[in-house]
Every structure is written in C-alpha cells, then in structure tokens.
Tab-separated table of C-alpha atoms and ligand atoms in Angstrom:
chain	number	residue	atom	x	y	z
A	1	UNK	CA	-14.299	-18.217	-0.778
A	2	UNK	CA	-11.941	-20.892	-2.559
A	3	UNK	CA	-8.926	-20.197	0.938
A	4	UNK	CA	-10.469	-21.028	4.195
A	5	UNK	CA	-8.247	-17.834	5.546
A	6	UNK	CA	-5.601	-15.303	3.625
A	7	UNK	CA	-2.701	-14.003	4.895
A	8	UNK	CA	-0.863	-10.573	4.632
A	9	UNK	CA	2.788	-10.650	5.259
A	10	UNK	CA	3.536	-7.224	6.501
A	11	UNK	CA	5.423	-5.526	9.476
A	12	UNK	CA	3.450	-2.116	9.026
A	13	UNK	CA	0.416	-2.787	11.043
A	14	UNK	CA	-1.423	-0.107	9.525
A	15	UNK	CA	-1.481	-1.564	6.132
A	16	UNK	CA	-2.313	-4.189	8.475
A	17	UNK	CA	-5.793	-2.462	9.485
A	18	UNK	CA	-6.733	-1.262	6.221
A	19	UNK	CA	-6.905	-4.572	4.257
A	20	UNK	CA	-8.488	-6.566	7.613
A	21	UNK	CA	-11.577	-3.442	7.615
A	22	UNK	CA	-11.991	-3.689	3.796
A	23	UNK	CA	-11.717	-8.106	4.229
A	24	UNK	CA	-14.136	-7.837	7.014
A	25	UNK	CA	-16.547	-5.278	4.265
A	26	UNK	CA	-16.920	-8.141	2.121
A	27	UNK	CA	-17.497	-11.046	5.148
A	28	UNK	CA	-14.085	-12.362	5.101
A	29	UNK	CA	-11.461	-12.935	7.769
A	30	UNK	CA	-7.549	-11.243	7.089
A	31	UNK	CA	-5.145	-13.280	9.391
A	32	UNK	CA	-1.631	-11.339	9.718
A	33	UNK	CA	1.577	-12.631	9.119
A	34	UNK	CA	4.847	-10.676	10.909
A	35	UNK	CA	7.198	-11.365	8.325
A	36	UNK	CA	10.054	-9.327	7.323
A	37	UNK	CA	11.250	-9.887	3.660
A	38	UNK	CA	14.478	-9.042	2.748
A	39	UNK	CA	13.937	-6.260	0.188
A	40	UNK	CA	16.039	-6.297	-3.298
A	41	UNK	CA	16.880	-2.973	-4.842
A	42	UNK	CA	14.984	-2.461	-7.876
A	43	UNK	CA	12.413	0.507	-9.642
A	44	UNK	CA	9.804	-1.695	-10.131
A	45	UNK	CA	7.258	-2.019	-7.302
A	46	UNK	CA	5.900	-5.335	-9.151
A	47	UNK	CA	9.434	-6.733	-8.838
A	48	UNK	CA	9.867	-6.803	-4.946
A	49	UNK	CA	6.490	-7.405	-4.550
A	50	UNK	CA	7.366	-11.099	-6.530
A	51	UNK	CA	10.263	-11.383	-4.878
A	52	UNK	CA	8.853	-10.650	-1.507
A	53	UNK	CA	6.240	-13.516	-1.580
A	54	UNK	CA	8.601	-15.893	-2.455
A	55	UNK	CA	10.671	-15.550	0.895
A	56	UNK	CA	7.256	-16.360	1.869
A	57	UNK	CA	5.715	-19.028	0.299
A	58	UNK	CA	9.321	-20.142	0.764
A	59	UNK	CA	8.901	-20.439	5.010
A	60	UNK	CA	4.839	-20.906	4.745
A	61	UNK	CA	2.616	-22.702	2.679
A	62	UNK	CA	-0.424	-20.905	3.382
A	63	UNK	CA	-2.108	-18.615	0.834
A	64	UNK	CA	-0.553	-15.209	1.632
A	65	UNK	CA	0.038	-12.051	-0.376
A	66	UNK	CA	2.090	-9.053	0.199
A	67	UNK	CA	2.076	-5.211	-0.742
A	68	UNK	CA	4.758	-2.732	-1.902
A	69	UNK	CA	3.141	0.367	-1.916
A	70	UNK	CA	5.510	4.071	-2.667
A	71	UNK	CA	4.614	7.122	-2.938
A	72	UNK	CA	5.961	9.056	-6.296
A	73	UNK	CA	6.700	12.708	-6.890
A	74	UNK	CA	6.848	14.548	-10.464
A	75	UNK	CA	9.271	17.470	-10.156
A	76	UNK	CA	11.462	14.650	-8.491
A	77	UNK	CA	11.010	12.193	-11.322
A	78	UNK	CA	9.698	9.490	-9.268
A	79	UNK	CA	11.259	10.241	-5.970
A	80	UNK	CA	10.793	8.457	-3.469
A	81	UNK	CA	8.740	5.689	-5.374
A	82	UNK	CA	10.216	2.438	-4.579
A	83	UNK	CA	12.579	3.705	-1.486
A	84	UNK	CA	9.594	5.104	-0.216
A	85	UNK	CA	10.325	3.516	3.424
A	86	UNK	CA	14.389	4.279	3.644
A	87	UNK	CA	13.466	7.902	2.967
A	88	UNK	CA	10.626	8.275	5.535
A	89	UNK	CA	13.051	6.968	7.907
A	90	UNK	CA	16.046	9.061	6.748
A	91	UNK	CA	14.658	12.296	5.866
A	92	UNK	CA	11.085	11.303	6.552
A	93	UNK	CA	8.096	14.693	6.314
A	94	UNK	CA	10.118	17.444	6.888
A	95	UNK	CA	12.700	16.652	4.401
A	96	UNK	CA	10.717	15.987	1.525
A	97	UNK	CA	8.917	19.003	2.188
A	98	UNK	CA	12.487	20.902	2.428
A	99	UNK	CA	13.199	19.267	-0.788
A	100	UNK	CA	10.164	20.823	-2.646
A	101	UNK	CA	10.577	24.352	-0.576
A	102	UNK	CA	7.775	26.572	-2.319
A	103	UNK	CA	7.536	24.570	-5.959
A	104	UNK	CA	4.244	25.109	-6.731
A	105	UNK	CA	3.671	21.756	-8.871
A	106	UNK	CA	3.115	19.198	-6.289
A	107	UNK	CA	1.722	17.373	-7.902
A	108	UNK	CA	2.253	13.323	-6.580
A	109	UNK	CA	0.860	9.746	-6.449
A	110	UNK	CA	0.893	6.340	-4.326
A	111	UNK	CA	1.157	3.214	-5.906
A	112	UNK	CA	0.406	0.090	-4.768
A	113	UNK	CA	1.148	-3.295	-5.680
A	114	UNK	CA	-0.013	-6.955	-4.046
A	115	UNK	CA	1.272	-10.439	-4.847
A	116	UNK	CA	-0.886	-13.117	-4.272
A	117	UNK	CA	0.383	-16.429	-3.800
A	118	UNK	CA	-0.476	-19.947	-2.746
A	119	UNK	CA	0.870	-23.310	-2.259
A	120	UNK	CA	-0.599	-25.021	-5.169
A	121	UNK	CA	1.900	-22.237	-7.139
A	122	UNK	CA	-0.248	-19.977	-8.494
A	123	UNK	CA	0.111	-16.084	-8.514
A	124	UNK	CA	-1.272	-13.167	-9.356
A	125	UNK	CA	-0.653	-9.255	-9.294
A	126	UNK	CA	-3.438	-6.468	-8.400
A	127	UNK	CA	-2.486	-2.507	-8.427
A	128	UNK	CA	-3.552	0.741	-7.295
A	129	UNK	CA	-2.878	4.109	-7.640
A	130	UNK	CA	-4.699	7.741	-6.131
A	131	UNK	CA	-3.247	10.996	-8.209
A	132	UNK	CA	-3.057	13.707	-5.175
A	133	UNK	CA	-0.441	16.558	-4.148
A	134	UNK	CA	2.229	16.963	-1.289
A	135	UNK	CA	0.634	19.220	0.758
A	136	UNK	CA	2.976	22.482	2.077
A	137	UNK	CA	2.772	21.766	6.006
A	138	UNK	CA	2.007	18.614	8.125
A	139	UNK	CA	-1.916	17.983	8.193
A	140	UNK	CA	-3.072	15.504	10.659
A	141	UNK	CA	-1.940	13.082	12.986
A	142	UNK	CA	-4.335	9.668	11.296
A	143	UNK	CA	-2.543	6.982	9.198
A	144	UNK	CA	1.054	6.538	9.198
A	145	UNK	CA	4.435	7.402	6.952
A	146	UNK	CA	3.712	10.271	4.077
A	147	UNK	CA	0.077	10.685	4.926
A	148	UNK	CA	0.064	13.735	6.723
A	149	UNK	CA	1.725	15.757	3.458
A	150	UNK	CA	-0.708	13.332	1.128
A	151	UNK	CA	-3.742	14.919	-0.042
A	152	UNK	CA	-5.867	13.190	-2.599
A	153	UNK	CA	-7.481	14.795	-5.873
A	154	UNK	CA	-10.494	16.556	-5.167
A	155	UNK	CA	-10.418	16.369	-1.669
A	156	UNK	CA	-9.552	18.968	0.687
A	157	UNK	CA	-8.410	16.734	3.852
A	158	UNK	CA	-4.728	15.173	3.779
A	159	UNK	CA	-4.699	11.604	4.192
A	160	UNK	CA	-3.351	12.170	7.910
A	161	UNK	CA	-6.614	13.980	8.597
A	162	UNK	CA	-8.267	10.957	7.405
A	163	UNK	CA	-9.767	7.434	9.978
A	164	UNK	CA	-9.071	4.449	8.322
A	165	UNK	CA	-12.716	3.879	6.828
A	166	UNK	CA	-12.247	7.187	5.059
A	167	UNK	CA	-9.064	6.908	3.879
A	168	UNK	CA	-10.302	3.324	2.625
A	169	UNK	CA	-12.828	5.394	0.287
A	170	UNK	CA	-10.046	6.134	-2.079
A	171	UNK	CA	-6.624	5.455	-1.154
A	172	UNK	CA	-4.685	3.471	-3.232
A	173	UNK	CA	-4.203	0.109	-0.989
A	174	UNK	CA	-8.244	-0.031	-0.870
A	175	UNK	CA	-7.892	-0.269	-4.647
A	176	UNK	CA	-5.695	-3.034	-4.706
A	177	UNK	CA	-7.307	-4.596	-1.519
A	178	UNK	CA	-10.326	-4.434	-2.909
A	179	UNK	CA	-9.927	-6.424	-6.390
A	180	UNK	CA	-7.923	-9.351	-4.554
A	181	UNK	CA	-11.113	-9.843	-2.705
A	182	UNK	CA	-12.753	-9.878	-6.010
A	183	UNK	CA	-10.931	-12.127	-7.279
A	184	UNK	CA	-11.183	-14.214	-4.737
A	185	UNK	CA	-14.663	-14.506	-4.089
A	186	UNK	CA	-15.424	-14.951	-8.191
A	187	UNK	CA	-12.819	-17.771	-7.968
A	188	UNK	CA	-14.936	-19.708	-5.570
A	189	UNK	CA	-17.919	-19.846	-8.125
A	190	UNK	CA	-15.077	-21.130	-10.934
B	1	LIG	P1	6.352	-4.156	4.748
B	1	LIG	O1	7.080	-4.086	3.806
B	1	LIG	O2	6.558	-4.601	5.762
B	1	LIG	O3	4.977	-4.597	4.395
B	1	LIG	P2	6.620	-1.171	5.156
B	1	LIG	O4	6.080	-0.137	6.125
B	1	LIG	O5	7.913	-1.422	5.063
B	1	LIG	O6	5.892	-2.462	5.316
B	1	LIG	P3	6.535	-0.923	1.697
B	1	LIG	O7	7.959	-0.872	1.817
B	1	LIG	O8	5.403	-0.927	1.538
B	1	LIG	O9	6.104	-1.443	3.555
B	1	LIG	O10	6.149	0.648	2.532
B	1	LIG	C1	7.008	1.866	1.893
B	1	LIG	C2	6.933	3.099	2.449
B	1	LIG	O11	5.930	3.854	2.104
B	1	LIG	C3	5.947	2.742	3.895
B	1	LIG	O12	7.072	3.034	5.243
B	1	LIG	C4	5.368	4.399	4.092
B	1	LIG	O13	6.033	5.398	4.512
B	1	LIG	C5	5.053	5.150	2.580
B	1	LIG	N1	3.558	4.538	2.550
B	1	LIG	C6	2.960	3.352	1.513
B	1	LIG	N2	2.025	3.647	1.627
B	1	LIG	C7	1.557	4.893	2.500
B	1	LIG	C8	0.085	5.151	2.903
B	1	LIG	O14	-1.083	4.114	2.365
B	1	LIG	N3	0.197	6.172	3.554
B	1	LIG	C9	1.688	6.903	3.677
B	1	LIG	N4	2.642	6.480	2.984
B	1	LIG	C10	2.882	5.519	2.475
C-alpha cells in the first residue's frame, strides 16, 4: 500500500470493527481515530462526508477516511436518510416500526459514503449500497443501529442476526470499504 497506515475517523466502534475486518482480509492494518465531527445538515451524504473529512484533515495530517451512512425507506420518501443517527437516538427502532405500521411496501436501502483524504491533498469518494426491507418486528441482538430491523434482499436474516463476517458479505459499508481497499492497493503499483 502506498500509505504506511490509514486511519478511520469515527466515534462508532461498530463501524470501525466492520472496516478493520475487511482491511485485515487484504493484509492491511487499519487504525482508529476517535474524532467527533460537527456533522453539517445536508440531504447529500457525500457533502456531509467531504465536510467531515476536511474537519479531520485540518487537525490531523494523516491519510484518513470518514464514512457517512444512512437508511433510506421508500414509502417514507427516503427518511431517515442523512438524519439516521438522530432518528435512531430519538424514535429508535420502535419509532420506525410504528411509522410503517402494517404497510406492505417495506423496501429500504442502506447507503455508505466514504471520503478518503491524505495530507498531499488528494481526495476520493467511494460508495456502497444494499437493498432490503424493514421487518415487521425487531429481530436479532447483533450489530448496531437499525441492523435488527433491516433484512437484506434475498436473505432470511436481519443484519442484527448476523455476525460481522456475515454482514460484511453484503453490507453497504463493506462494499464501500472494499472499493477503498482495492484503490489503496492498486495505487501502490502506479
Ligand atoms: P460517526 O459519524 O462518528 O462515524 P455515527 O454512528 O454517527 O458515527 P453515521 O452518521 O454514519 O455514523 O450513522 C448514521 C446512523 O445510521 C447510525 O448511527 C445508525 O443508526 C445508522 N446506520 C448506519 N450504518 C448502519 C448499519 O450498518 N447498520 C445499522 N444502522 C446503521
């Protein structure tokens, strides 16, 4: 890899562990930077991620990435989307299930946007998306956030019923992190 070490700036250890597992599969070591960014309000995850990245880079001259993720529910016109963290803290899983009630169309997706930057000034964006549906009940104790009510397409379990390894096979975050890792490894050969 071109960079000796790469940092993931996040306050969410679950997110870090998911990414770390993928890095180590490719033989790379991922470092954790516990950094709380002041998340700007925007409907665009990429804008939020880029802004957060620049906050980190203004204080740390290291190769680093941030990730912004959200759950987008079709019948709610994409809500909670960029407000997922706040909605999780306020109305939580039960609040989302109540909002949907008995609605049959429960289609949703998770989107992950990674913004990577290095002190030399280069910046790159990587995204990952997973389609699925919101379950009728909370299922599973694993994972974090909305995992216990999100069932990825063509699978019987919710993310909450999977361990990190299994979730990493198809999650939004895993897809984005794999793109980043491949880019980091490919760059070395340039
Ligand atoms: P940092 O900003 O410090 O990285 P965070 O938890 O606030 O940590 P996000 O803003 O990206 O990170 O999170 C948005 C919220 O969306 C998160 O708190 C969860 O409630 C939810 N979320 C994101 N990814 C998720 C996943 O893989 N599984 C379940 N819920 C997820």
